[in-house]
Tab-separated table of N, CA and C in Angstrom:
chain	number	residue	atom	x	y	z
A	1	UNK	N	59.870	7.951	152.097
A	1	UNK	CA	61.281	8.105	151.720
A	1	UNK	C	61.705	9.570	152.095
A	2	UNK	N	62.870	9.632	152.584
A	2	UNK	CA	63.434	10.948	152.932
A	2	UNK	C	63.749	11.745	151.698
A	3	UNK	N	63.686	13.046	151.830
A	3	UNK	CA	63.943	13.919	150.709
A	3	UNK	C	65.360	13.665	150.111
A	4	UNK	N	66.333	13.502	150.928
A	4	UNK	CA	67.704	13.307	150.482
A	4	UNK	C	67.796	11.969	149.711
A	5	UNK	N	67.038	10.939	150.154
A	5	UNK	CA	67.043	9.706	149.427
A	5	UNK	C	66.436	9.849	148.015
A	6	UNK	N	65.326	10.648	147.950
A	6	UNK	CA	64.638	10.858	146.683
A	6	UNK	C	65.556	11.644	145.746
A	7	UNK	N	66.281	12.636	146.287
A	7	UNK	CA	67.227	13.412	145.515
A	7	UNK	C	68.262	12.473	144.866
A	8	UNK	N	68.851	11.553	145.675
A	8	UNK	CA	69.873	10.691	145.143
A	8	UNK	C	69.283	9.722	144.174
A	9	UNK	N	68.067	9.223	144.398
A	9	UNK	CA	67.466	8.341	143.416
A	9	UNK	C	67.163	9.041	142.054
A	10	UNK	N	66.700	10.265	142.128
A	10	UNK	CA	66.472	11.057	140.867
A	10	UNK	C	67.757	11.299	140.153
A	11	UNK	N	68.789	11.671	140.883
A	11	UNK	CA	70.151	11.907	140.203
A	11	UNK	C	70.668	10.655	139.575
A	12	UNK	N	70.472	9.505	140.169
A	12	UNK	CA	70.938	8.205	139.595
A	12	UNK	C	70.107	7.903	138.377
A	13	UNK	N	68.837	8.101	138.414
A	13	UNK	CA	67.993	7.867	137.226
A	13	UNK	C	68.352	8.768	136.078
A	14	UNK	N	68.615	10.070	136.374
A	14	UNK	CA	68.955	10.964	135.282
A	14	UNK	C	70.358	10.569	134.689
A	15	UNK	N	71.265	10.053	135.524
A	15	UNK	CA	72.547	9.595	134.986
A	15	UNK	C	72.500	8.346	134.176
A	16	UNK	N	71.682	7.380	134.577
A	16	UNK	CA	71.724	6.007	134.086
A	16	UNK	C	70.619	5.610	133.120
A	17	UNK	N	69.548	6.361	133.064
A	17	UNK	CA	68.376	5.950	132.309
A	17	UNK	C	68.160	6.903	131.093
A	18	UNK	N	67.469	6.327	130.135
A	18	UNK	CA	67.157	7.069	128.913
A	18	UNK	C	65.721	7.586	128.981
A	19	UNK	N	65.581	8.869	128.858
A	19	UNK	CA	64.265	9.485	128.923
A	19	UNK	C	64.046	10.314	127.742
A	20	UNK	N	62.737	10.516	127.362
A	20	UNK	CA	62.363	11.472	126.338
A	20	UNK	C	62.748	12.849	126.890
A	21	UNK	N	62.882	13.859	126.019
A	21	UNK	CA	63.229	15.244	126.526
A	21	UNK	C	62.111	15.735	127.547
A	22	UNK	N	60.951	15.435	127.298
A	22	UNK	CA	59.841	15.860	128.209
A	22	UNK	C	59.960	15.155	129.604
A	23	UNK	N	60.230	13.910	129.583
A	23	UNK	CA	60.464	13.103	130.803
A	23	UNK	C	61.649	13.638	131.560
A	24	UNK	N	62.693	13.898	130.852
A	24	UNK	CA	63.968	14.403	131.511
A	24	UNK	C	63.685	15.762	132.146
A	25	UNK	N	62.988	16.617	131.383
A	25	UNK	CA	62.701	17.977	131.951
A	25	UNK	C	61.853	17.856	133.241
A	26	UNK	N	60.823	16.988	133.194
A	26	UNK	CA	59.991	16.849	134.376
A	26	UNK	C	60.813	16.357	135.631
A	27	UNK	N	61.667	15.423	135.380
A	27	UNK	CA	62.538	14.909	136.447
A	27	UNK	C	63.492	15.968	136.955
A	28	UNK	N	64.037	16.787	136.034
A	28	UNK	CA	64.933	17.887	136.448
A	28	UNK	C	64.161	18.857	137.252
A	29	UNK	N	62.953	19.180	136.882
A	29	UNK	CA	62.107	20.156	137.635
A	29	UNK	C	61.793	19.546	139.080
A	30	UNK	N	61.432	18.249	139.135
A	30	UNK	CA	61.216	17.667	140.445
A	30	UNK	C	62.452	17.640	141.276
A	31	UNK	N	63.587	17.391	140.710
A	31	UNK	CA	64.857	17.287	141.463
A	31	UNK	C	65.188	18.704	141.966
A	32	UNK	N	65.016	19.772	141.171
A	32	UNK	CA	65.284	21.121	141.589
A	32	UNK	C	64.334	21.517	142.732
A	33	UNK	N	63.056	21.116	142.685
A	33	UNK	CA	62.159	21.469	143.756
A	33	UNK	C	62.568	20.732	145.086
A	34	UNK	N	62.948	19.500	144.960
A	34	UNK	CA	63.393	18.745	146.211
A	34	UNK	C	64.665	19.346	146.795
A	35	UNK	N	65.584	19.777	145.963
A	35	UNK	CA	66.835	20.428	146.430
A	35	UNK	C	66.464	21.753	147.121
A	36	UNK	N	65.521	22.460	146.546
A	36	UNK	CA	65.110	23.777	147.147
A	36	UNK	C	64.478	23.469	148.553
A	37	UNK	N	63.671	22.470	148.624
A	37	UNK	CA	62.967	22.141	149.915
A	37	UNK	C	64.052	21.683	150.947
A	38	UNK	N	65.037	20.945	150.519
A	38	UNK	CA	66.116	20.494	151.401
A	38	UNK	C	66.898	21.655	151.927
A	39	UNK	N	67.198	22.564	150.979
A	39	UNK	CA	67.981	23.755	151.360
A	39	UNK	C	67.271	24.720	152.350
A	40	UNK	N	65.898	24.762	152.168
A	40	UNK	CA	65.078	25.586	153.034
A	40	UNK	C	65.111	24.933	154.412
A	41	UNK	N	64.965	23.650	154.502
A	41	UNK	CA	64.984	22.893	155.760
A	41	UNK	C	66.308	23.080	156.475
A	42	UNK	N	67.389	22.997	155.782
A	42	UNK	CA	68.708	23.135	156.393
A	42	UNK	C	68.931	24.591	156.847
A	43	UNK	N	68.437	25.553	156.121
A	43	UNK	CA	68.578	26.941	156.500
A	43	UNK	C	67.728	27.182	157.769
A	44	UNK	N	66.585	26.599	157.852
A	44	UNK	CA	65.683	26.742	159.013
A	44	UNK	C	66.337	26.157	160.268
A	45	UNK	N	67.025	25.032	160.058
A	45	UNK	CA	67.727	24.381	161.200
A	45	UNK	C	68.873	25.278	161.635
A	46	UNK	N	69.577	25.858	160.805
A	46	UNK	CA	70.695	26.705	161.163
A	46	UNK	C	70.237	27.904	161.875
A	47	UNK	N	69.071	28.411	161.521
A	47	UNK	CA	68.575	29.639	162.105
A	47	UNK	C	67.875	29.355	163.389
A	48	UNK	N	67.608	28.162	163.743
A	48	UNK	CA	66.906	27.787	165.024
A	48	UNK	C	67.754	27.938	166.235
């Protein structure tokens, strides 16, 4: 699965599903990391 697809899936899950505080925090951390990776890749493409 592409990073952007995973980001959208995690966003949808966070919007629509009920999680424990610990589960929600873990998903938010995962989402933030994927967004960071996506932004790095985009910046690298722009600099190429």
